[in-house]
Short mmCIF file of C-alpha atoms in Angstrom, two decimals:
data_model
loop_
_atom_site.label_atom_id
_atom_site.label_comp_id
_atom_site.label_asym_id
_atom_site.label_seq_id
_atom_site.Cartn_x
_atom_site.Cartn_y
_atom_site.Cartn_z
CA UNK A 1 -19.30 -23.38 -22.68
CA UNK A 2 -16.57 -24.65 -25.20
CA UNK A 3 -15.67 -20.52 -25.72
CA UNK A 4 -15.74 -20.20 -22.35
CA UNK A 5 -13.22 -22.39 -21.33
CA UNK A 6 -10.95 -21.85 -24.33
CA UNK A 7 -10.66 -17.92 -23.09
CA UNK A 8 -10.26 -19.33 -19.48
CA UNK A 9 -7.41 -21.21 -21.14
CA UNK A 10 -5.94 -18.89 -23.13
CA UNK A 11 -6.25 -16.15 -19.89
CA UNK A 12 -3.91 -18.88 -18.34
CA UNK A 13 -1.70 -19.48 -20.80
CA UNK A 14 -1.24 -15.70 -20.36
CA UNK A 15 -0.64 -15.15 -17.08
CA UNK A 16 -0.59 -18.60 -15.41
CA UNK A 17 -3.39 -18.23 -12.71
CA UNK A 18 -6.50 -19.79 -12.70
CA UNK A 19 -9.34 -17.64 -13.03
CA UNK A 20 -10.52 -18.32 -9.02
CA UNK A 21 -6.98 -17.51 -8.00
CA UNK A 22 -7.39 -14.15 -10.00
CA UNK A 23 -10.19 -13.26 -8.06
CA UNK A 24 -8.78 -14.43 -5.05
CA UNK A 25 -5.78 -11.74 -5.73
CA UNK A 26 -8.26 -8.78 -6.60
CA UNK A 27 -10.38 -9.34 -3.40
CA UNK A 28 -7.13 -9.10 -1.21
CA UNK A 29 -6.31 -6.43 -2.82
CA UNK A 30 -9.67 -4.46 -2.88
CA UNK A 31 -9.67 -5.10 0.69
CA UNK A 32 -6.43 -4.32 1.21
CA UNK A 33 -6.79 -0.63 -0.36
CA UNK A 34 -9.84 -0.14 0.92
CA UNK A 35 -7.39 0.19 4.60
CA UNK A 36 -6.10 3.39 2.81
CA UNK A 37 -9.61 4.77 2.05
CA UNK A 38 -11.06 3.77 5.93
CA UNK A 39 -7.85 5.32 7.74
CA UNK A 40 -7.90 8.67 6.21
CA UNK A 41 -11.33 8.65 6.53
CA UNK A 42 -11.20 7.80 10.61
CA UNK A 43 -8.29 10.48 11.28
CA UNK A 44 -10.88 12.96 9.98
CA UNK A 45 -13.74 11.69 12.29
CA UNK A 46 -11.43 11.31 15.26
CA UNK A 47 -9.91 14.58 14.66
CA UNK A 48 -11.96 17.34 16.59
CA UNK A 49 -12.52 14.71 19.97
CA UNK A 50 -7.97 14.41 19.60
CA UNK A 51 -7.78 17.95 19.47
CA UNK A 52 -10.08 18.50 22.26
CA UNK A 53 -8.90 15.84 24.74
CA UNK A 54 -5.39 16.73 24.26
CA UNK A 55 -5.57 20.59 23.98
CA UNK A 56 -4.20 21.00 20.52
CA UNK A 57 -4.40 23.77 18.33
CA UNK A 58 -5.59 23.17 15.28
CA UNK A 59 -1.61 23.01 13.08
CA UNK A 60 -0.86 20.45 16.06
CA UNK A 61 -3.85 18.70 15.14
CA UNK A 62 -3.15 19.07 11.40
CA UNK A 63 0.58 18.01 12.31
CA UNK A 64 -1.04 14.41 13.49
CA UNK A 65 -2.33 13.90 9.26
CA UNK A 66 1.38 15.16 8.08
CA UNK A 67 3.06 12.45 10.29
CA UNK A 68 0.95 9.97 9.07
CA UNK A 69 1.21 10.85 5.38
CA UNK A 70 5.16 11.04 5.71
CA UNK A 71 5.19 7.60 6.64
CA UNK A 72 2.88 6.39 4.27
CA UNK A 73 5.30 8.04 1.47
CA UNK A 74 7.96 6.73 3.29
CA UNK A 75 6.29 3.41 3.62
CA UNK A 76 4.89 3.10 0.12
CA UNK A 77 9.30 3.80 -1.11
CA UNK A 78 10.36 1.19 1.41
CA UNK A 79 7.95 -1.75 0.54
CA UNK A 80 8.08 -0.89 -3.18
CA UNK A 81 11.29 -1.83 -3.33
CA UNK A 82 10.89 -4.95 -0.20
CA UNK A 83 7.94 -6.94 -2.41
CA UNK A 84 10.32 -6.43 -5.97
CA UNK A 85 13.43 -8.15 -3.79
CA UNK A 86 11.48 -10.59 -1.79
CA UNK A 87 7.67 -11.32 -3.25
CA UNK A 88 4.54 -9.47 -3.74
CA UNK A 89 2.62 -11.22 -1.19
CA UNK A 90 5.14 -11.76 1.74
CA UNK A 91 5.85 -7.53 1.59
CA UNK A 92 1.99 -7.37 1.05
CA UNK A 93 1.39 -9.27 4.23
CA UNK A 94 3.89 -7.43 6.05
CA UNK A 95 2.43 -4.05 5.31
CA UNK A 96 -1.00 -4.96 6.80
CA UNK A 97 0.39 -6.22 10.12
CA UNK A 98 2.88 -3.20 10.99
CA UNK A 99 -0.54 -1.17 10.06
CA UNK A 100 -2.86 -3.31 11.99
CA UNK A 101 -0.73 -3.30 15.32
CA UNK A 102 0.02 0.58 15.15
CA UNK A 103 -3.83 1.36 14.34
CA UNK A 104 -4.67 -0.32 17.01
CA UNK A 105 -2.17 1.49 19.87
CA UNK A 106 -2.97 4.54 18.97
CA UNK A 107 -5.85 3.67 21.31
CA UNK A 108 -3.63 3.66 23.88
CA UNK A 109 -1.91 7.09 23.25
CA UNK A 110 -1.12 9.33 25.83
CA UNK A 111 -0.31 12.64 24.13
CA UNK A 112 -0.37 14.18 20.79
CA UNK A 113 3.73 12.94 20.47
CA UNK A 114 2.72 9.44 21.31
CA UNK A 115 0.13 9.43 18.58
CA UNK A 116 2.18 11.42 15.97
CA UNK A 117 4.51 8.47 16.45
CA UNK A 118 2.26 5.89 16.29
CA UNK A 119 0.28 7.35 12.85
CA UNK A 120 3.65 7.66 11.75
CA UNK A 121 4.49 3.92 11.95
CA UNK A 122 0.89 2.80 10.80
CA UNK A 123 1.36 5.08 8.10
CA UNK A 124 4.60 2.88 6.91
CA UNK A 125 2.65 -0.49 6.75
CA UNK A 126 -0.29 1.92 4.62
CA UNK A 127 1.96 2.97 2.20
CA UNK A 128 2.63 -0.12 0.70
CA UNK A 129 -0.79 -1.27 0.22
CA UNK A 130 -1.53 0.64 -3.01
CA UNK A 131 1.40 -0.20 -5.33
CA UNK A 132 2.04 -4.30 -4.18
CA UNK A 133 -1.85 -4.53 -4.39
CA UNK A 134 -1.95 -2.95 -7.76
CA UNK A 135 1.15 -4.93 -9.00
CA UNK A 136 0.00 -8.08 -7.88
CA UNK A 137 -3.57 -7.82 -9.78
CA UNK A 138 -1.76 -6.37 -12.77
CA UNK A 139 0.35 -9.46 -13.04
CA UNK A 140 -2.15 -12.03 -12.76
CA UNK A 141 -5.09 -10.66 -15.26
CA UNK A 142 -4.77 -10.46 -18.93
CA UNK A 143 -3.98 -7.48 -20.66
CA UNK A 144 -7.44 -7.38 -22.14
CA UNK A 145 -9.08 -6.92 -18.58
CA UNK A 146 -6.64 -5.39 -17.02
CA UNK A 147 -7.89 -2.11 -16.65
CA UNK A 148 -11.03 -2.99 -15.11
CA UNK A 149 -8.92 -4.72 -12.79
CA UNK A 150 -7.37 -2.32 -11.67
CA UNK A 151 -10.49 -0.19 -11.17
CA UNK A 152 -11.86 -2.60 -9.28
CA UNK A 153 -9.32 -2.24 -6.67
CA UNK A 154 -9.40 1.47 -6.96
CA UNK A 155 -12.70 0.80 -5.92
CA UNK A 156 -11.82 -0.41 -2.65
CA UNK A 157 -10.51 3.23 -1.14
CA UNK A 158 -14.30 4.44 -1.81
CA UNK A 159 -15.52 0.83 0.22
CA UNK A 160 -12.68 2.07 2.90
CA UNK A 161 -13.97 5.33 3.09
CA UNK A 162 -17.94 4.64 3.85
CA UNK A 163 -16.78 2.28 6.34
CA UNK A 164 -15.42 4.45 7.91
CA UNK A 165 -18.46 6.67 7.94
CA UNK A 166 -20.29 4.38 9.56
CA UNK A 167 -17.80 3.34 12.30
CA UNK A 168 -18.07 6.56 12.63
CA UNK A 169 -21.66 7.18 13.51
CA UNK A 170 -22.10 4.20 15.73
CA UNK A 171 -18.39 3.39 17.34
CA UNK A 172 -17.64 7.37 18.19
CA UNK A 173 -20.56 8.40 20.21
CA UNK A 174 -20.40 5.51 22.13
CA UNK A 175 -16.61 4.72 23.05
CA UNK A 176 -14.89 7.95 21.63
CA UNK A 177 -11.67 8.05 19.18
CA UNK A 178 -10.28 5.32 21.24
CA UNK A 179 -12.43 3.09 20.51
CA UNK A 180 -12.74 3.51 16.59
CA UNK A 181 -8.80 3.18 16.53
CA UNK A 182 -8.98 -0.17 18.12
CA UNK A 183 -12.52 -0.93 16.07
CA UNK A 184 -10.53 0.19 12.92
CA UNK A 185 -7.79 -3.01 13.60
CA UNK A 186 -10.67 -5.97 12.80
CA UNK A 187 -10.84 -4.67 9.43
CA UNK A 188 -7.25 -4.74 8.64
CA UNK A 189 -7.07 -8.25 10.74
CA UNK A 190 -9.63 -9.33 7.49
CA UNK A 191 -7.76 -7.70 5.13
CA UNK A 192 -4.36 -9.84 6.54
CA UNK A 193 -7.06 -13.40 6.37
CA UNK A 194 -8.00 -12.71 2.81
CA UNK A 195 -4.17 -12.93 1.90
CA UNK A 196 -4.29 -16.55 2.79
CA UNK A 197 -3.50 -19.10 0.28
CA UNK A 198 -2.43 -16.65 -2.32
CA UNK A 199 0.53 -17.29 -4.29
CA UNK A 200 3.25 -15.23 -5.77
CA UNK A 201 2.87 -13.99 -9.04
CA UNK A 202 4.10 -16.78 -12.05
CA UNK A 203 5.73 -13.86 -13.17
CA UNK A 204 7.55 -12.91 -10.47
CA UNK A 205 8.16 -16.20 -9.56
CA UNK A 206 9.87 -17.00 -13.15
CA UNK A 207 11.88 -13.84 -13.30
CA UNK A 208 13.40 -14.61 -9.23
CA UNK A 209 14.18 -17.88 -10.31
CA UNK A 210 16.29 -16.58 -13.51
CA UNK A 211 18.21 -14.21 -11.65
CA UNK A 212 19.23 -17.13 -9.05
CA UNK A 213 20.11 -19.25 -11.82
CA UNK A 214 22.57 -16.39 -14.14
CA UNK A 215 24.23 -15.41 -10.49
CA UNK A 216 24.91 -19.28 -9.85
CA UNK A 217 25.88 -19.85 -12.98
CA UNK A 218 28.31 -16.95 -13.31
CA UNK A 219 29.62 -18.06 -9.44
CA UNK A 220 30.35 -21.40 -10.85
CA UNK A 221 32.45 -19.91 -13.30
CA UNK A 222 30.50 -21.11 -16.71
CA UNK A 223 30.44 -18.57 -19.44
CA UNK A 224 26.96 -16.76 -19.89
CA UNK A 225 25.86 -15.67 -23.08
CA UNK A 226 25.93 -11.90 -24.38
CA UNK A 227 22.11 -12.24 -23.58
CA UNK A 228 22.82 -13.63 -19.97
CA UNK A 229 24.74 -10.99 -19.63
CA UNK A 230 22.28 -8.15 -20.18
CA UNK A 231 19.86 -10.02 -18.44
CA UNK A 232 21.73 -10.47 -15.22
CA UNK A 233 22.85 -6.64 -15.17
CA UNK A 234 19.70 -5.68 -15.73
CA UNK A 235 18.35 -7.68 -12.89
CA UNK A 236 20.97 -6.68 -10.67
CA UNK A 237 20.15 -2.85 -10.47
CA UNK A 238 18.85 -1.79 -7.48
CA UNK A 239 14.95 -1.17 -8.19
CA UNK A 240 14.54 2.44 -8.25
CA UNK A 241 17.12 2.56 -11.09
CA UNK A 242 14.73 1.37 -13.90
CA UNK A 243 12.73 4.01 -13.11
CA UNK A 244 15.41 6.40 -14.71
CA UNK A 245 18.21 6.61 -17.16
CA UNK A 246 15.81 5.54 -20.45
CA UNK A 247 12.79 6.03 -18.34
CA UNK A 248 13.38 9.07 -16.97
CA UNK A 249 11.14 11.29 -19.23
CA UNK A 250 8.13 8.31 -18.67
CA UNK A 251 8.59 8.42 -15.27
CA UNK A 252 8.33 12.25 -14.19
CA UNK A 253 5.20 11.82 -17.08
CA UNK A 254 3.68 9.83 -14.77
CA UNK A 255 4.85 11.13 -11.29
CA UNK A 256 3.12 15.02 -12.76
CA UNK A 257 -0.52 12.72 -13.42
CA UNK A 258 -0.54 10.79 -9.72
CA UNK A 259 0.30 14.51 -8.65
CA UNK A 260 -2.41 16.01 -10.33
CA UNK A 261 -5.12 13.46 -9.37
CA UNK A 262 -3.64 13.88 -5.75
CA UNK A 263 -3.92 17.42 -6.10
CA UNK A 264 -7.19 17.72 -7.46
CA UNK A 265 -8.54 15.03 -5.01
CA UNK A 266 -7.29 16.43 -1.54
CA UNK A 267 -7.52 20.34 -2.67
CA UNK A 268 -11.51 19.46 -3.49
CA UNK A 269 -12.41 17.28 -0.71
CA UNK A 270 -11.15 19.19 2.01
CA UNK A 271 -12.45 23.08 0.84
CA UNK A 272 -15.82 21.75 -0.70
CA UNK A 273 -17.29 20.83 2.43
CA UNK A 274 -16.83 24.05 4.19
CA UNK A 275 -17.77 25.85 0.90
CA UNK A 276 -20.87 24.07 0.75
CA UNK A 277 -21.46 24.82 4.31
CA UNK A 278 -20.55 28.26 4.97
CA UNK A 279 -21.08 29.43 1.27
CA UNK A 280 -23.94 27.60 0.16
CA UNK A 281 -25.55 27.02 3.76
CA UNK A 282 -26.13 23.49 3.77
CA UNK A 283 -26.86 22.14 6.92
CA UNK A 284 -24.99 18.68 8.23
CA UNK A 285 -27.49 16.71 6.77
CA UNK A 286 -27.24 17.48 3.38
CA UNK A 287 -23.54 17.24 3.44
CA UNK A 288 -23.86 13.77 4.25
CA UNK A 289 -26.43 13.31 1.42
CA UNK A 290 -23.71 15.65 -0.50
CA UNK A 291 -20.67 13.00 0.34
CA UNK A 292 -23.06 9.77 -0.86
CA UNK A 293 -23.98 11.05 -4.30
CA UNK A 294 -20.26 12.05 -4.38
CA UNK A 295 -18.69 8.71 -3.28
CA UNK A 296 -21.47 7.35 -5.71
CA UNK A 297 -20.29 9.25 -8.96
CA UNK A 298 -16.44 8.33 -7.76
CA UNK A 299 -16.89 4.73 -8.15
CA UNK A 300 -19.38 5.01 -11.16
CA UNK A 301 -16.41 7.24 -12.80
CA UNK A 302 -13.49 4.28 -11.90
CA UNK A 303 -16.10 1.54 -13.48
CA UNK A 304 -16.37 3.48 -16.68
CA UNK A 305 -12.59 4.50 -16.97
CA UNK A 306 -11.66 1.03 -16.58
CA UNK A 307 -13.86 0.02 -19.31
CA UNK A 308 -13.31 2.59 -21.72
CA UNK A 309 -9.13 1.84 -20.60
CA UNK A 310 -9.40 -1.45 -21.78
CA UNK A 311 -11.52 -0.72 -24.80
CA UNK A 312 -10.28 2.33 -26.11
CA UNK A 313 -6.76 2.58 -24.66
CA UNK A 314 -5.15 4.36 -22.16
CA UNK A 315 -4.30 8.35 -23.23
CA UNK A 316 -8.07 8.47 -24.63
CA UNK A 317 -9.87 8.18 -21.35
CA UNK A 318 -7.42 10.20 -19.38
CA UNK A 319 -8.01 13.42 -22.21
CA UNK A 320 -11.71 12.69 -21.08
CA UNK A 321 -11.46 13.02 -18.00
CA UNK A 322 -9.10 15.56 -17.42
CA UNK A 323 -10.63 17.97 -19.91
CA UNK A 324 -14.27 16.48 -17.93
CA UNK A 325 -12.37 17.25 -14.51
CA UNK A 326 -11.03 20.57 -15.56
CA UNK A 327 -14.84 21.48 -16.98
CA UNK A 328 -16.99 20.03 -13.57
CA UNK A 329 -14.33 21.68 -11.19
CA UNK A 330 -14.87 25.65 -12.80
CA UNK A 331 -18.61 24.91 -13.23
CA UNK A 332 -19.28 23.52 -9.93
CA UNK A 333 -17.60 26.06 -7.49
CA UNK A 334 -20.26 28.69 -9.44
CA UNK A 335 -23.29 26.68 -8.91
CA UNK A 336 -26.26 28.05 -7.08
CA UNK A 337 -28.74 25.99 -5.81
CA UNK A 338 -28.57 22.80 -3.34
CA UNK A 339 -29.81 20.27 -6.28
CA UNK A 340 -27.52 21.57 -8.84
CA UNK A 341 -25.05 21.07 -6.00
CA UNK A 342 -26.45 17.54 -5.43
CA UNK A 343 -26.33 16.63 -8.58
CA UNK A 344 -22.81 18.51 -9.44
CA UNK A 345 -21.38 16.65 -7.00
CA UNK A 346 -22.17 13.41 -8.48
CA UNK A 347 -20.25 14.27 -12.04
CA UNK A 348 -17.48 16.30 -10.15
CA UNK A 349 -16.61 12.68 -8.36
CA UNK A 350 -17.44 11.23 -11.35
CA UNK A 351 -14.77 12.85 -13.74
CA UNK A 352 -11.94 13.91 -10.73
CA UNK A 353 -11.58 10.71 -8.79
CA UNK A 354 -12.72 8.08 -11.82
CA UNK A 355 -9.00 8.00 -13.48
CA UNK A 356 -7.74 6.12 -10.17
CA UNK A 357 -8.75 3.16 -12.29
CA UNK A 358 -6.01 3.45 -14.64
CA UNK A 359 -3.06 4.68 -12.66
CA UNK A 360 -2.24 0.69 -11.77
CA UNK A 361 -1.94 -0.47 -15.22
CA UNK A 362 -0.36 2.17 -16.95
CA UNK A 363 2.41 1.71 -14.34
CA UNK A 364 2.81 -1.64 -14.28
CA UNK A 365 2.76 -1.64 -18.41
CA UNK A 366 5.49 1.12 -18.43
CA UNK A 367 7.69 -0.62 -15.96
CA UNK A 368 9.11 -4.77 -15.80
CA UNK A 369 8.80 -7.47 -12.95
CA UNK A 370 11.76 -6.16 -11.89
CA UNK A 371 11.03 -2.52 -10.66
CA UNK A 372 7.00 -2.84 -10.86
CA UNK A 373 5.78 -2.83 -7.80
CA UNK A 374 8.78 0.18 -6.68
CA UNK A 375 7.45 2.43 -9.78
CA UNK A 376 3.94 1.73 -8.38
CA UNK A 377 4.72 2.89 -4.94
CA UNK A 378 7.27 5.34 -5.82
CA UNK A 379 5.61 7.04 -8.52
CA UNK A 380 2.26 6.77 -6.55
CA UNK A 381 3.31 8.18 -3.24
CA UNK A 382 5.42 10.64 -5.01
CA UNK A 383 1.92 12.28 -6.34
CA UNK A 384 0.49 12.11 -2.98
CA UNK A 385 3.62 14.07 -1.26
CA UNK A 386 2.76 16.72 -3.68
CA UNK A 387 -1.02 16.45 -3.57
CA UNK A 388 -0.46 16.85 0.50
CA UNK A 389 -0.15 20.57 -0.33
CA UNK A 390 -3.02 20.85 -1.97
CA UNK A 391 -5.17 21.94 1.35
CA UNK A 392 -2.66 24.77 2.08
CA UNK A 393 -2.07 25.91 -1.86
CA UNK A 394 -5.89 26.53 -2.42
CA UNK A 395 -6.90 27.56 0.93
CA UNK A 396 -3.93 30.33 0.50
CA UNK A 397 -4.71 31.10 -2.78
CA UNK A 398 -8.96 31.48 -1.48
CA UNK A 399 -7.69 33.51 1.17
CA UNK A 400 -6.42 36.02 -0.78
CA UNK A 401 -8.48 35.72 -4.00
CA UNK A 402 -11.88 33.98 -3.23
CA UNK A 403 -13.13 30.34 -3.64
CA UNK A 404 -13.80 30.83 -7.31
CA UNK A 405 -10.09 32.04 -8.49
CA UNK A 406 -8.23 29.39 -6.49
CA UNK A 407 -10.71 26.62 -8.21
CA UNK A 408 -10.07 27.99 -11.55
CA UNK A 409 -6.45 27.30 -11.47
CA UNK A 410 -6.87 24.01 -10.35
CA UNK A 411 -8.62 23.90 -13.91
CA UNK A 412 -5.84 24.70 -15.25
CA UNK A 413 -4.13 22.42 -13.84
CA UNK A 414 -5.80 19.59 -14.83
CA UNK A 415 -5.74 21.11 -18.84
CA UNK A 416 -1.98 21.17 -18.32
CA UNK A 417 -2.46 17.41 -17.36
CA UNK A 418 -4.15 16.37 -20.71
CA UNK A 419 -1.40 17.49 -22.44
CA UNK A 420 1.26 15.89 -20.83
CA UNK A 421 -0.80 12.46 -21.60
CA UNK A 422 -1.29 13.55 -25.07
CA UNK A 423 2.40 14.57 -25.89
CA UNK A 424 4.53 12.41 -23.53
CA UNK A 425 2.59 9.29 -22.67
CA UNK A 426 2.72 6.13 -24.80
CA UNK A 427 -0.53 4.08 -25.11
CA UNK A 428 0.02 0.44 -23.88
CA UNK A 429 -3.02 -0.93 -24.40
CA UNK A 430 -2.52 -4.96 -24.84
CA UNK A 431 0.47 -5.04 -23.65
CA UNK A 432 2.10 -8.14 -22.21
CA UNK A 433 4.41 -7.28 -19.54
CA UNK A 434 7.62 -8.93 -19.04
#
């Protein structure tokens, strides 16, 4: 008990929270990402009864997901640079209400322009979700945990996304797309209640009340220090800034590995399916049995990054994983039989979708309070502009060369991602961030 409550203690003296307060943070946050994982997932259930009731085609459908990702981009930019201005938690709880009340209109769409404009303003509350959620855990759990913080939250898009499976099966039949739009709103509405009673960051908190204090000081006309000064024109760039100059080499570093995993992820998840299908033969049933084992290895691959993350460090896991990712991807497009699928799919989840865990922290430890939650978002939502192409790149690239080919390079591409972490990315294990 006495060690106990020393490391309680000296997790405080760290960071300044309470360890119930920490948890308070990374259930908000879980929940809060876990509105990114449910959305994208109910788009994709809704999206054959949309097409049909309007009389789409299937680009105009398709157009209805790019709306909705531009604003989440858009979004994720805007609100990046919103919660390092006003507060983590004020931005955060903005982001979940301009989602919640768009979700829920798009009930009430009439047409397919109605609803592209409506996805595209729900999309603008999503996008902030990730980074301020990630920034906010990041900053209030010690450096020696914070990895498997961060997975934890990373966790929450997998939650997100069987949720929405199961809305799905029972809220669709019954009351069509309409109603699992307007179902979809209560979990937000939960996600907005479990923000209640959490505080701003100490750190952020300290570091807003500094800059107040230099800029009132220098108004009053007092002298400030060589030191003062640094610190106040360092403070006074806009956001986005820190991100280059010095950091400009780190931050395209990073920007190429959210890329890749949003590359890898949507070019897999939405060609496997049909490969499995009209490849393999698998029947409906087995896909779902297919997604499960899937979603299963996903979140058993973001547990084990974030441990290995916070024991190891950070390049070592993601050369793991890559080379693991680049390895499960050529294998598994070439397997045979439905277990070996099965079973494939479990270590293909596993090894492409289990670095999520430590995109959070090595942002917020390559980044300070003053641009973290912008890098987050910006660097973050930068990857998944590019990863949006994905779909189009590999079903091209199948078209023309077969399933196997297009696979292969995205093999590559994940070898060409290990060693951009193993030349240009500094390990920052430990680190206390400022």
């Amino acid at each position: 008990m006495t060690d106990e409550k020393s490391l309680e203690q000296l997790e405080f003296e760290e960071t300044g929270v309470t360890r119930s307060e920490r948890w308070k943070v990374m259930w908000a946050s879980i929940i809060g990402y876990a509105m990114d994982g449910l959305d994208v997932l109910i788009l994709s259930f809704a999206m054959a009864a949309i097409v049909s009731e309007f009389g789409l085609t299937l680009g105009e459908g398709g157009l209805i997901a790019t709306y909705t990702l531009i604003g989440t981009v858009l979004g994720g930019y805007l609100f990046g640079v919103f919660a390092d201005y006003y507060g983590r938690v004020h931005t955060f709880s903005l982001t979940i209400i301009l989602f919640s009340i768009f979700t829920g209109a798009c009930a009430f769409a009439d047409n397919a322009i109605h609803l592209d404009i409506l996805r595209f303003l729900a999309g603008l509350g999503l996008g902030g979700e990730y980074g301020i959620g990630m920034t906010l855990v990041t900053e209030t759990w010690p450096a020696s945990k914070r990895a498997r913080a961060t997975a934890g939250v990373a966790m929450g898009w997998q939650a997100g996304a069987v949720l929405a499976a199961i809305l799905a099966a029972f809220v669709l039949p019954e009351w069509g797309w309409r109603g699992l739009f307007l179902v979809g709103v209560v979990p937000a509405i939960l996600a907005a209640w479990a923000r209640r009673g959490i505080k701003e960051p100490p750190l952020w908190v300290r570091r807003h009340a500094l800059k107040k204090a230099l800029k009132a000081k220098k108004a009053a006309g007092e002298t400030l220090t060589t030191e003062e000064e640094e610190e106040l024109k360092e403070a006074g760039k806009f956001p986005l800034a820190h991100l280059f100059g010095a950091k400009t080499g780190t931050t395209i570093s990073l920007t190429l590995m959210t890329s890749v995993q949003n590359f890898g992820y949507y070019g897999i998840m939405v060609w496997l399916p049909m490969i499995l299908l009209k490849e393999h033969g698998l029947t409906t049933k087995s896909m779902s049995g297919w997604m499960i084992v899937t979603v299963l290895g996903m979140i058993a691959g973001i547990y084990i990054f974030g441990y290995l993350a916070d024991q190891l460090g950070r390049k070592i896991p993601y050369l793991i994983f890559y080379f693991g990712a680049a390895a499960m991807v050529y294998v598994y497009v070439n397997l045979g039989s439905a277990l070996a699928l099965l079973i494939g799919g479990a270590f293909l989840g596993f090894f492409c979708n289990g670095m999520m865990a430590g995109y959070g922290t090595l942002l917020s430890e390559n980044y300070t309070t003053d641009a973290r939650s912008t890098a987050q978002n910006f660097i973050f939502n930068t990857g998944r502009a590019v990863g949006g192409f994905a779909p189009v790149i590999i079903g091209t690239l199948a078209q023309q060369h077969g399933f196997s080919a297009a696979f292969a390079l995205l093999s590559c591409i994940y070898i060409l991602a290990a060693v951009n972490v193993f030349f240009f990315i500094k390990d920052t294990k430990g680190k206390i961030i400022k």
